[in-house]
mmCIF file of N, CA and C in Angstrom:
data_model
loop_
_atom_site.group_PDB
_atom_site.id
_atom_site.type_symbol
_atom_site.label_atom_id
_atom_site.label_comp_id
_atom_site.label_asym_id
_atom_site.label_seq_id
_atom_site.Cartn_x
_atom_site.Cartn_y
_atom_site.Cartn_z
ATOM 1 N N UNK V 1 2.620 -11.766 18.935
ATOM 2 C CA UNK V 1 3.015 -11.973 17.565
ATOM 3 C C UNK V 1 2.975 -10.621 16.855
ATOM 4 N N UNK V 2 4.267 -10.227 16.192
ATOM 5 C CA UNK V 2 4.310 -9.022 14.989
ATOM 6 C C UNK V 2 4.025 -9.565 13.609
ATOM 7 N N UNK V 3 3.205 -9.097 12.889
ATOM 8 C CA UNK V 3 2.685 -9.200 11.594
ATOM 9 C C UNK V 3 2.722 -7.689 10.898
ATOM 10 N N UNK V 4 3.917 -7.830 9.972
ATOM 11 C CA UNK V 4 3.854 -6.834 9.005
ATOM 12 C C UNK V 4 3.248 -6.906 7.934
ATOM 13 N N UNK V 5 2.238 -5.741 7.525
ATOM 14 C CA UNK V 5 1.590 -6.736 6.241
ATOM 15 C C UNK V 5 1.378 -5.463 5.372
ATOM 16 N N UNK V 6 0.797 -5.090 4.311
ATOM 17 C CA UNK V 6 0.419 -3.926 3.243
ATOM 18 C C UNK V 6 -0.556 -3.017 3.632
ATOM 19 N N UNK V 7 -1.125 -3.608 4.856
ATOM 20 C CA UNK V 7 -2.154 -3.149 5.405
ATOM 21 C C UNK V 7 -1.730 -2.033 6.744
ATOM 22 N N UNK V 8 -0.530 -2.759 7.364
ATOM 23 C CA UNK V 8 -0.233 -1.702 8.656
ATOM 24 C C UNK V 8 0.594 -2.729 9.391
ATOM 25 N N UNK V 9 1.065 -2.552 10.493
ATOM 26 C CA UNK V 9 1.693 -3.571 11.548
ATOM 27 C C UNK V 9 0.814 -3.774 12.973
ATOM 28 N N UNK V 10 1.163 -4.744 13.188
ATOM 29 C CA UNK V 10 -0.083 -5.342 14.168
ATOM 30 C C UNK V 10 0.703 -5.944 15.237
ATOM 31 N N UNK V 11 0.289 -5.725 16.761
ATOM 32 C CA UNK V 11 1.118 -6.828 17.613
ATOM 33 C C UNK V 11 -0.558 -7.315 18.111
ATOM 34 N N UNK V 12 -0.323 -8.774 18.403
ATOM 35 C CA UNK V 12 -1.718 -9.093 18.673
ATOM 36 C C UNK V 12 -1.172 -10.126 19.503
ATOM 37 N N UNK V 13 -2.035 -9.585 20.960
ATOM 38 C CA UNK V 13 -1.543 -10.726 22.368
ATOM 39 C C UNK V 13 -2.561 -11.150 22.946
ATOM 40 N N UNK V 14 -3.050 -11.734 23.835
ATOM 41 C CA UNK V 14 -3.939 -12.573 24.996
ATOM 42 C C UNK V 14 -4.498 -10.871 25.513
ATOM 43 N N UNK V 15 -5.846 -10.983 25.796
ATOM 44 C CA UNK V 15 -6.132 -9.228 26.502
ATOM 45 C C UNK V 15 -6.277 -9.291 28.138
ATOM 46 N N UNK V 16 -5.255 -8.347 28.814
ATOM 47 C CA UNK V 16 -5.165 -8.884 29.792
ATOM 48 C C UNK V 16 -6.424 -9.171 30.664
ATOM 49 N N UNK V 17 -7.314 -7.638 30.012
ATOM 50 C CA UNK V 17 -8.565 -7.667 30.388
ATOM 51 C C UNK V 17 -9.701 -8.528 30.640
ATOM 52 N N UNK V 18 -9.273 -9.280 29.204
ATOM 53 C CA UNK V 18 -10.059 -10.781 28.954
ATOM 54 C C UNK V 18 -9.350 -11.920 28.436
ATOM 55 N N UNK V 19 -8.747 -12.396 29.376
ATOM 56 C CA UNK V 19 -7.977 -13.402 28.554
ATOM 57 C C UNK V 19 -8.570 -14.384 27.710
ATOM 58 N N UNK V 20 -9.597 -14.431 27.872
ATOM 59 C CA UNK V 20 -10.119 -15.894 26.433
ATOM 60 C C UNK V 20 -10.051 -14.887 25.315
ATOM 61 N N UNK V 21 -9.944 -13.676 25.309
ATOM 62 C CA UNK V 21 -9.902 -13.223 23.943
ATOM 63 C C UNK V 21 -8.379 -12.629 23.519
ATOM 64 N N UNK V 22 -8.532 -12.051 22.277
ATOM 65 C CA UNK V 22 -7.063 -11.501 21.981
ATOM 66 C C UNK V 22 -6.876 -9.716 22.093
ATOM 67 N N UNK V 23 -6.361 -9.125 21.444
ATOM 68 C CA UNK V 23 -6.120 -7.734 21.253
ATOM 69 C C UNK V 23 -5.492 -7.850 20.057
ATOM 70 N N UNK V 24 -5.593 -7.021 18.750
ATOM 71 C CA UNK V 24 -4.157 -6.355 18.028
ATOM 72 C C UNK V 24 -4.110 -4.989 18.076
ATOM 73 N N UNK V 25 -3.219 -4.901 18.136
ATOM 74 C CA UNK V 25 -3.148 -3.916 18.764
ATOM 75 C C UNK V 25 -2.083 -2.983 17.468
ATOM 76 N N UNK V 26 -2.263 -1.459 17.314
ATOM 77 C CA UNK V 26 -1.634 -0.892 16.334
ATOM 78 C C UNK V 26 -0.586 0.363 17.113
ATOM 79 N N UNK V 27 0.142 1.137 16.526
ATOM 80 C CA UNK V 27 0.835 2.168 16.887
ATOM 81 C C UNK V 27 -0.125 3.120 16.131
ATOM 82 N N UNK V 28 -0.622 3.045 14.799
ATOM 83 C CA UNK V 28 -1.459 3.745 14.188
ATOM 84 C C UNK V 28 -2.695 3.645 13.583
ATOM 85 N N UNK V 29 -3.274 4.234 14.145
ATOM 86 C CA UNK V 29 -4.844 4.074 14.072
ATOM 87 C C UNK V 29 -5.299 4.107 12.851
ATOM 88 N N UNK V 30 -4.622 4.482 11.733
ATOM 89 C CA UNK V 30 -4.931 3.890 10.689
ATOM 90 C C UNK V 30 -4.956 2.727 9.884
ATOM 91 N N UNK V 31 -3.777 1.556 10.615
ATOM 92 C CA UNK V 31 -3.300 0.533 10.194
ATOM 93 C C UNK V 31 -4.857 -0.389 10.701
ATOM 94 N N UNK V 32 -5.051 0.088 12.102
ATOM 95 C CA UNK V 32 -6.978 -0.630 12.645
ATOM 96 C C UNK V 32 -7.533 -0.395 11.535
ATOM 97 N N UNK V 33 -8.150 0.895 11.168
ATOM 98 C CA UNK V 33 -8.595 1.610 10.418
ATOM 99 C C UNK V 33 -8.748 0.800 8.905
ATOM 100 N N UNK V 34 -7.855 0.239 8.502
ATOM 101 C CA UNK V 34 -7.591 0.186 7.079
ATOM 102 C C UNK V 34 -7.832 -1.470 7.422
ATOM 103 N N UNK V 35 -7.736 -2.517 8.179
ATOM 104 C CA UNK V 35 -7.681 -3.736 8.683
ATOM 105 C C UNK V 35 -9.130 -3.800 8.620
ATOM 106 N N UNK V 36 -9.949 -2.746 9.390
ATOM 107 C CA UNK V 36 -11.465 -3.124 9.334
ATOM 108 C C UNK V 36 -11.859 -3.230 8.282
ATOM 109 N N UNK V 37 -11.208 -2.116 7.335
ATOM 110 C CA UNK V 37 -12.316 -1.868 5.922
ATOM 111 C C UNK V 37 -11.801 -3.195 5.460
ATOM 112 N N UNK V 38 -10.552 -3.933 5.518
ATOM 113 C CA UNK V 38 -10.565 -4.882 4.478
ATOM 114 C C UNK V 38 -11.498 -6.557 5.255
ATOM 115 N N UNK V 39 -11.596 -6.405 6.406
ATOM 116 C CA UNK V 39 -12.466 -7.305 6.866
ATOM 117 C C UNK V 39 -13.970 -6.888 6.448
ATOM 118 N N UNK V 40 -14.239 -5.950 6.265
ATOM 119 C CA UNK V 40 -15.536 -5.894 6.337
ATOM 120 C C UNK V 40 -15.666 -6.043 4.457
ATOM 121 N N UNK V 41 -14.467 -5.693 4.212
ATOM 122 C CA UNK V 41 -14.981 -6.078 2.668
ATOM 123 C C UNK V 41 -14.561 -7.259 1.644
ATOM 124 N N UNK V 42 -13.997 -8.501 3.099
ATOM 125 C CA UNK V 42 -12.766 -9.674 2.223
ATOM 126 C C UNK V 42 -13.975 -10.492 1.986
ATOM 127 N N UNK V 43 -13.924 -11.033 1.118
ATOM 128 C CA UNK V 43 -15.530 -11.949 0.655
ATOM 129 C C UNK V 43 -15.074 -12.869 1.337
ATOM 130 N N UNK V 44 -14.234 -13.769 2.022
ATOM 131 C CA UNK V 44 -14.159 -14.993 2.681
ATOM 132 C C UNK V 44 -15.057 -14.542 4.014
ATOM 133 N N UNK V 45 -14.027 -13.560 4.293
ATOM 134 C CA UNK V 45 -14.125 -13.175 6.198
ATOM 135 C C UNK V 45 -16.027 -12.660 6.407
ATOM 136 N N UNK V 46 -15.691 -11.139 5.379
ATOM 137 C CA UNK V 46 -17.421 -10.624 5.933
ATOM 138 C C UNK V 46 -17.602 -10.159 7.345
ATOM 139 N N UNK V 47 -16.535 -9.688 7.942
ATOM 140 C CA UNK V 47 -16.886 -9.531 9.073
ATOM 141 C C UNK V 47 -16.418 -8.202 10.155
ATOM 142 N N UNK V 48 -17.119 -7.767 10.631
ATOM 143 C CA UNK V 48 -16.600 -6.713 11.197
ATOM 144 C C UNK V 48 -15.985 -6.932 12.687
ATOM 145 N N UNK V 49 -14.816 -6.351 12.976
ATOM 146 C CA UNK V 49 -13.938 -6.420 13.980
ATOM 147 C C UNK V 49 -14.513 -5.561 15.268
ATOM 148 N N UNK V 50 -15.491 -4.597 15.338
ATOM 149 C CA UNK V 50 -15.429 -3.497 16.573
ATOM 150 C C UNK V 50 -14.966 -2.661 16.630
ATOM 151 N N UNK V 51 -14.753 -2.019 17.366
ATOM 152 C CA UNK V 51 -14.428 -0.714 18.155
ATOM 153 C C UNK V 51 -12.982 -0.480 17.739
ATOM 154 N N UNK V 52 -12.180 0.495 17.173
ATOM 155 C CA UNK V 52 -11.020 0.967 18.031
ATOM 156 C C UNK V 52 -10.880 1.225 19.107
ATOM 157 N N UNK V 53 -9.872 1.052 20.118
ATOM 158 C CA UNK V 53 -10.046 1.646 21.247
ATOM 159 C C UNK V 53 -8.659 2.350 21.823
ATOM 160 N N UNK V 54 -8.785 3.588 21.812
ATOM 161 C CA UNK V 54 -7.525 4.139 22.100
ATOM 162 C C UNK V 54 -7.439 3.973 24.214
ATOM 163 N N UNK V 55 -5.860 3.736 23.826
ATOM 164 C CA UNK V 55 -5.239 3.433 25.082
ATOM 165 C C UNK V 55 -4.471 4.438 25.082
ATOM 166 N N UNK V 56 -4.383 5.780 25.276
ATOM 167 C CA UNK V 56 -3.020 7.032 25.434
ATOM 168 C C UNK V 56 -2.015 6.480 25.941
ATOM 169 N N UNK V 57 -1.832 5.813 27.687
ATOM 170 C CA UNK V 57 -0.938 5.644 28.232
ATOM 171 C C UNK V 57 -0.571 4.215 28.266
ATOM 172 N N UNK V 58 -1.269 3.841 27.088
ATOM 173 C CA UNK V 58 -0.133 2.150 26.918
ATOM 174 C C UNK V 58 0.446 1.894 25.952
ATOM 175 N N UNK V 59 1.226 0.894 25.991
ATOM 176 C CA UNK V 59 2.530 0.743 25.182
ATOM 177 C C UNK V 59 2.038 1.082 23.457
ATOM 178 N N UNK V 60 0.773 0.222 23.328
ATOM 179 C CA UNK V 60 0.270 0.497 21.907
ATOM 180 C C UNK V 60 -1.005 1.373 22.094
ATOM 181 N N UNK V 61 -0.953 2.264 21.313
ATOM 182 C CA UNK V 61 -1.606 3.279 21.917
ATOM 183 C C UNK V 61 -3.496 2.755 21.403
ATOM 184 N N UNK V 62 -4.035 1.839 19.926
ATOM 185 C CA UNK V 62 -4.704 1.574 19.945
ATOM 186 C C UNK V 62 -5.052 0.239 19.667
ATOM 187 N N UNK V 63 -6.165 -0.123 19.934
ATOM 188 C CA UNK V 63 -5.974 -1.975 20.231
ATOM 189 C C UNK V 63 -7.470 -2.074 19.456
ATOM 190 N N UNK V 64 -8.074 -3.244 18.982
ATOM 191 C CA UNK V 64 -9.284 -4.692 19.173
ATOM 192 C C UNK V 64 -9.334 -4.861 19.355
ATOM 193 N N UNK V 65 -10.405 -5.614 20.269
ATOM 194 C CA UNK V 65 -10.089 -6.578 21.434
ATOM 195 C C UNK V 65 -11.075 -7.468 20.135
ATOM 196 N N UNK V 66 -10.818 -9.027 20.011
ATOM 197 C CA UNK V 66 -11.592 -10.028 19.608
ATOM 198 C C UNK V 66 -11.213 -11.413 20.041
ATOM 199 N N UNK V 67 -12.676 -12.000 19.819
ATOM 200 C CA UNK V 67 -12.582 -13.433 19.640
ATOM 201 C C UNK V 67 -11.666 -14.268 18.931
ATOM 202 N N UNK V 68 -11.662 -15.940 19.508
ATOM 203 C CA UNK V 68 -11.088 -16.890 18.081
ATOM 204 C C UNK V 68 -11.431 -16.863 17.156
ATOM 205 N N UNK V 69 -12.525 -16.588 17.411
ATOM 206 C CA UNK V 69 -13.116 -17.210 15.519
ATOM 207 C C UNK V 69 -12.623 -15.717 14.610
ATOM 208 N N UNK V 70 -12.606 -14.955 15.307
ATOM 209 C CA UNK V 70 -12.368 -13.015 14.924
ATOM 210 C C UNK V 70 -11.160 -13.149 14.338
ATOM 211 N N UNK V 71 -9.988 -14.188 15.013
ATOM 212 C CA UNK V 71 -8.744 -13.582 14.941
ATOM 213 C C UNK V 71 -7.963 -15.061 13.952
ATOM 214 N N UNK V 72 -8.746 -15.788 13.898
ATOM 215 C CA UNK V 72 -8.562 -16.627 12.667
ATOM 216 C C UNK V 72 -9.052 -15.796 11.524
ATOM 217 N N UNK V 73 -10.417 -15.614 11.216
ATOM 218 C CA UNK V 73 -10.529 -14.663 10.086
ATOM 219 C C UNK V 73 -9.895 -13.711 9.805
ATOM 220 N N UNK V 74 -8.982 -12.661 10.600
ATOM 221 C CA UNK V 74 -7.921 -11.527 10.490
ATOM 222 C C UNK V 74 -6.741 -12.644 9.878
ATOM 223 N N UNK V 75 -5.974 -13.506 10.182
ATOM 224 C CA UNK V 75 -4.907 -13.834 10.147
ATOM 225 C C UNK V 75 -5.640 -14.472 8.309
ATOM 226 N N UNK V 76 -6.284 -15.386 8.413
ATOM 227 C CA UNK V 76 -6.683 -15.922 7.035
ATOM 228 C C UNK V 76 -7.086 -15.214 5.914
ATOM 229 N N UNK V 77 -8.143 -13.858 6.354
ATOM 230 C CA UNK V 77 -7.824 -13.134 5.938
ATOM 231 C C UNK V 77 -6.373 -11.813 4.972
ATOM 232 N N UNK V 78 -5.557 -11.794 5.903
ATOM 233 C CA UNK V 78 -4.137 -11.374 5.591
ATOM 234 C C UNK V 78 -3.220 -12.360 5.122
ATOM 235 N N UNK V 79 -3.902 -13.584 5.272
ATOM 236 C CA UNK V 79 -2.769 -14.173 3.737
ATOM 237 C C UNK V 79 -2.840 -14.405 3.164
ATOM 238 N N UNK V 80 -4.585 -13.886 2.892
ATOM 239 C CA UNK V 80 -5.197 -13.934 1.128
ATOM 240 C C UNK V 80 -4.293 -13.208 0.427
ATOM 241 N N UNK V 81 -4.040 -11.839 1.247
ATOM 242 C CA UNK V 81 -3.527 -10.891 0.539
ATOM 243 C C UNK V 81 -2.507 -10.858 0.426
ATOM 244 N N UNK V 82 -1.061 -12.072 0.463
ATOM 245 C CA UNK V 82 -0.082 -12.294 -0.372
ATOM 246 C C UNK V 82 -0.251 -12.919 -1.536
ATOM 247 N N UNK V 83 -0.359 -11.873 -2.758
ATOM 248 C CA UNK V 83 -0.139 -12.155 -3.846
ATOM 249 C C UNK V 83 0.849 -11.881 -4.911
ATOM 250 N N UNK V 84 2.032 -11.115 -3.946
ATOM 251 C CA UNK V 84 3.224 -10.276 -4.351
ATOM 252 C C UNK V 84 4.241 -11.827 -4.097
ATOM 253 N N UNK V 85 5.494 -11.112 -4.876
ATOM 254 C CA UNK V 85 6.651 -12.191 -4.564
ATOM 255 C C UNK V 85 7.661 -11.599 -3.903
ATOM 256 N N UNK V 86 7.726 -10.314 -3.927
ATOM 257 C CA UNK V 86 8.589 -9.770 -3.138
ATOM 258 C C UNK V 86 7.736 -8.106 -1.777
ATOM 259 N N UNK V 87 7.928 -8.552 -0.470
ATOM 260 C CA UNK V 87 6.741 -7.896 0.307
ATOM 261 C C UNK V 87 7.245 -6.348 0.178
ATOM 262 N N UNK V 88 8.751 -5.878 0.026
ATOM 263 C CA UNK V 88 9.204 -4.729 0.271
ATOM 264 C C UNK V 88 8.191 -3.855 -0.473
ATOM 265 N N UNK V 89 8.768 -4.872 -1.565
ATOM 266 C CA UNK V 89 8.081 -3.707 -3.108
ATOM 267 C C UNK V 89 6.409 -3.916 -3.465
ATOM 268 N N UNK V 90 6.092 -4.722 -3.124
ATOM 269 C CA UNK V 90 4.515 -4.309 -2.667
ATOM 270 C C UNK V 90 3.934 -3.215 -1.683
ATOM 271 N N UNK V 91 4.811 -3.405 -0.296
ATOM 272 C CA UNK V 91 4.403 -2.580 0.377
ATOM 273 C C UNK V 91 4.993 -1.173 -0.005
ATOM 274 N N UNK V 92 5.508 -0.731 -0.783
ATOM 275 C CA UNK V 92 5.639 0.280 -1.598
ATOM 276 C C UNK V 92 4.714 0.625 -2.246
ATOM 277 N N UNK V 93 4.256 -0.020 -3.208
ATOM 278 C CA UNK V 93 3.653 0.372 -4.194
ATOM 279 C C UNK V 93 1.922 0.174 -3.161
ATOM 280 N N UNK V 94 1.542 -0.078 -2.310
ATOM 281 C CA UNK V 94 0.177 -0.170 -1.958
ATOM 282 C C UNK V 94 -0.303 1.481 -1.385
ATOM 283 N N UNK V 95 -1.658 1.293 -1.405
ATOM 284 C CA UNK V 95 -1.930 2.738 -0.430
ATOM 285 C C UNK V 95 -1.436 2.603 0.715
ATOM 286 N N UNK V 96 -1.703 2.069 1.374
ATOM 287 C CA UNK V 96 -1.210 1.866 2.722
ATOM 288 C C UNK V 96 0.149 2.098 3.044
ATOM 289 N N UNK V 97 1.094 2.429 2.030
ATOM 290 C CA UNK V 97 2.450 2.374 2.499
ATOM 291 C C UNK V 97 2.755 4.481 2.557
ATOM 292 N N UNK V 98 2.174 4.704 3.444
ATOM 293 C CA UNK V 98 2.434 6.108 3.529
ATOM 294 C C UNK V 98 4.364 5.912 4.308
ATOM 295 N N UNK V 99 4.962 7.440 3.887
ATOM 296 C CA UNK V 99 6.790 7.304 3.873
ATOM 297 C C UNK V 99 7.013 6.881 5.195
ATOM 298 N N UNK V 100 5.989 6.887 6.005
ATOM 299 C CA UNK V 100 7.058 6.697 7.467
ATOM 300 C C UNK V 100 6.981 4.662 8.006
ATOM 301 N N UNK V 101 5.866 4.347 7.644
ATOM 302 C CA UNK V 101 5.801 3.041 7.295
ATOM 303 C C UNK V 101 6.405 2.417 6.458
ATOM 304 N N UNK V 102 6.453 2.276 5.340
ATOM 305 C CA UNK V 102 7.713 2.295 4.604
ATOM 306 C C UNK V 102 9.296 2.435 5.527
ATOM 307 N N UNK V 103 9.531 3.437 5.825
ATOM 308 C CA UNK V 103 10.905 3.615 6.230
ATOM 309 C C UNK V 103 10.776 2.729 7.082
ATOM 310 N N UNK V 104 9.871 2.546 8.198
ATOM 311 C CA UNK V 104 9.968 1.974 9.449
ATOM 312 C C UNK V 104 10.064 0.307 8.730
ATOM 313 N N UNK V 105 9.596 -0.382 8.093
ATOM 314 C CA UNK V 105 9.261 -1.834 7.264
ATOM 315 C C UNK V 105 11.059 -1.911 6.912
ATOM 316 N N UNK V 106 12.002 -0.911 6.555
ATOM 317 C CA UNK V 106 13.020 -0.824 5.822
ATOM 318 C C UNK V 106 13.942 -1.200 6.979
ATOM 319 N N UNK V 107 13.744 -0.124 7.908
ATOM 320 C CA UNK V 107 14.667 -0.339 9.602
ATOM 321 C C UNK V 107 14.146 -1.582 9.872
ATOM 322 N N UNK V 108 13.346 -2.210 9.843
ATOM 323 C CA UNK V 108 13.236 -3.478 10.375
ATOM 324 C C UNK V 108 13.483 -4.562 9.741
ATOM 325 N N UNK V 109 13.981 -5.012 8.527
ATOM 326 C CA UNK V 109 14.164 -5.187 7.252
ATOM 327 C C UNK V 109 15.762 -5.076 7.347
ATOM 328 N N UNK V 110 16.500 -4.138 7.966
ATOM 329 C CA UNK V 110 17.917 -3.777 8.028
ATOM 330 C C UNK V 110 18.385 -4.344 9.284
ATOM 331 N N UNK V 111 17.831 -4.476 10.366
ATOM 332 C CA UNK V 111 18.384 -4.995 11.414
ATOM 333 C C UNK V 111 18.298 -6.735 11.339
ATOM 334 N N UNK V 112 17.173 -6.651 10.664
ATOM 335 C CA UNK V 112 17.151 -8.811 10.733
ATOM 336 C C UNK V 112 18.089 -8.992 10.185
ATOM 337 N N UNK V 113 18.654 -8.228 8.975
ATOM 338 C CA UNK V 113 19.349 -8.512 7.809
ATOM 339 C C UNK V 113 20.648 -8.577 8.442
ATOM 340 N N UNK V 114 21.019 -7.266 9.253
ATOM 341 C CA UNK V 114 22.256 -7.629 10.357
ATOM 342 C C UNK V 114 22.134 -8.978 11.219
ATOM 343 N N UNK V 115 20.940 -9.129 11.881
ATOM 344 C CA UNK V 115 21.024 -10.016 12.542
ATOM 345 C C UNK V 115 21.576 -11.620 12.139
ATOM 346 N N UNK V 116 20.871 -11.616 11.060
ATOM 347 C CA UNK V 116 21.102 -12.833 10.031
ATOM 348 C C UNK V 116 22.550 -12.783 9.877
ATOM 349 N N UNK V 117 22.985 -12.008 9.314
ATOM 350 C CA UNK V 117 24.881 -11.874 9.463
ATOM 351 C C UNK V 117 25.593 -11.673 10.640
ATOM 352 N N UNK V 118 24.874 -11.429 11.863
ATOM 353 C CA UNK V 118 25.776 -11.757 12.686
ATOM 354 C C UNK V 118 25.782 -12.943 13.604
ATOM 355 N N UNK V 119 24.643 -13.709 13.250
ATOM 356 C CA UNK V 119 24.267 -15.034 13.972
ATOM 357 C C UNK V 119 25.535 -15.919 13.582
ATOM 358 N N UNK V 120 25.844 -16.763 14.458
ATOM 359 C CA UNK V 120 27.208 -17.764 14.549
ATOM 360 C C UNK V 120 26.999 -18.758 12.961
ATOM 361 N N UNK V 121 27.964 -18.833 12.446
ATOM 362 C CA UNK V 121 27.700 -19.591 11.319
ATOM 363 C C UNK V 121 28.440 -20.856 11.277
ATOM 364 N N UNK V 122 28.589 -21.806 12.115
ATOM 365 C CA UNK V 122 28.484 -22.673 12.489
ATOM 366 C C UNK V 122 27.617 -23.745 11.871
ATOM 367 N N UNK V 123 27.933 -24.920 11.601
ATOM 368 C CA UNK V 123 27.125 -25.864 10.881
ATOM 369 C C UNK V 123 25.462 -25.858 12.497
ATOM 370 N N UNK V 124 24.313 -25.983 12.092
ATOM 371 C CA UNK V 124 23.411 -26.149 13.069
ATOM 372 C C UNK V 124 23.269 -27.833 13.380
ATOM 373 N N UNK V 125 23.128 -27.565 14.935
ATOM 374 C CA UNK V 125 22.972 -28.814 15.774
ATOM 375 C C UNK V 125 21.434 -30.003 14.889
ATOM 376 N N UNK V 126 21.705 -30.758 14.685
ATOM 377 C CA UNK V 126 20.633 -31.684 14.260
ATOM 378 C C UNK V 126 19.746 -32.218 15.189
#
């Protein structure tokens, strides 16, 4: 699962290492970085995530590894924090939106937007 959020982008899968647990895993170690501080400081959650752990030679270079109960509080956590109506322009205006995140939220943002227009428009099967 990809989760874009104000905070950073996250892919978070099964760890192959441990499969009863998960991983999210970041491209930038700040997006971990900035995810912990808000777990450790969301008054629901309260909770601290662990370790970064850099991986150099894998696809995402740094990961979490956590529990269920870990990765319900991350996700419940992050949708406290929709309180915007529109995500572009939040994630603009937040700290977290340093220019290359941003741009990158925009390219991804531009291709669905193609995608959406080029999907068959066809009445859908019931």
């Amino acid at each position: 699962m990809w989760l874009f959020t104000t905070l950073g982008y996250y892919s978070i899968t099964r760890s192959r290492l441990e499969p009863d647990r998960y991983q999210i895993r970041a491209r930038d170690r700040q997006h971990l970085e900035r995810l912990s501080v808000h777990m450790d400081l969301d008054m629901m959650a309260r909770m601290s995530l662990g370790q970064i752990i850099e991986t150099p030679s894998a696809d995402y270079r740094w990961r979490i590894i956590v529990d269920e109960r870990q990765l319900r509080a991350v996700v419940e956590a992050l949708a406290r924090c929709i309180t915007y109506f529109n995500f572009k322009t939040e994630a603009a205006t937040t700290a977290a939106a340093d220019h290359s995140y941003r741009a990158a939220l925009h390219d991804v943002w531009a291709r669905m937007n193609r995608l959406q227009h080029s999907t068959n428009l066809e009445t859908p099967h019931a």
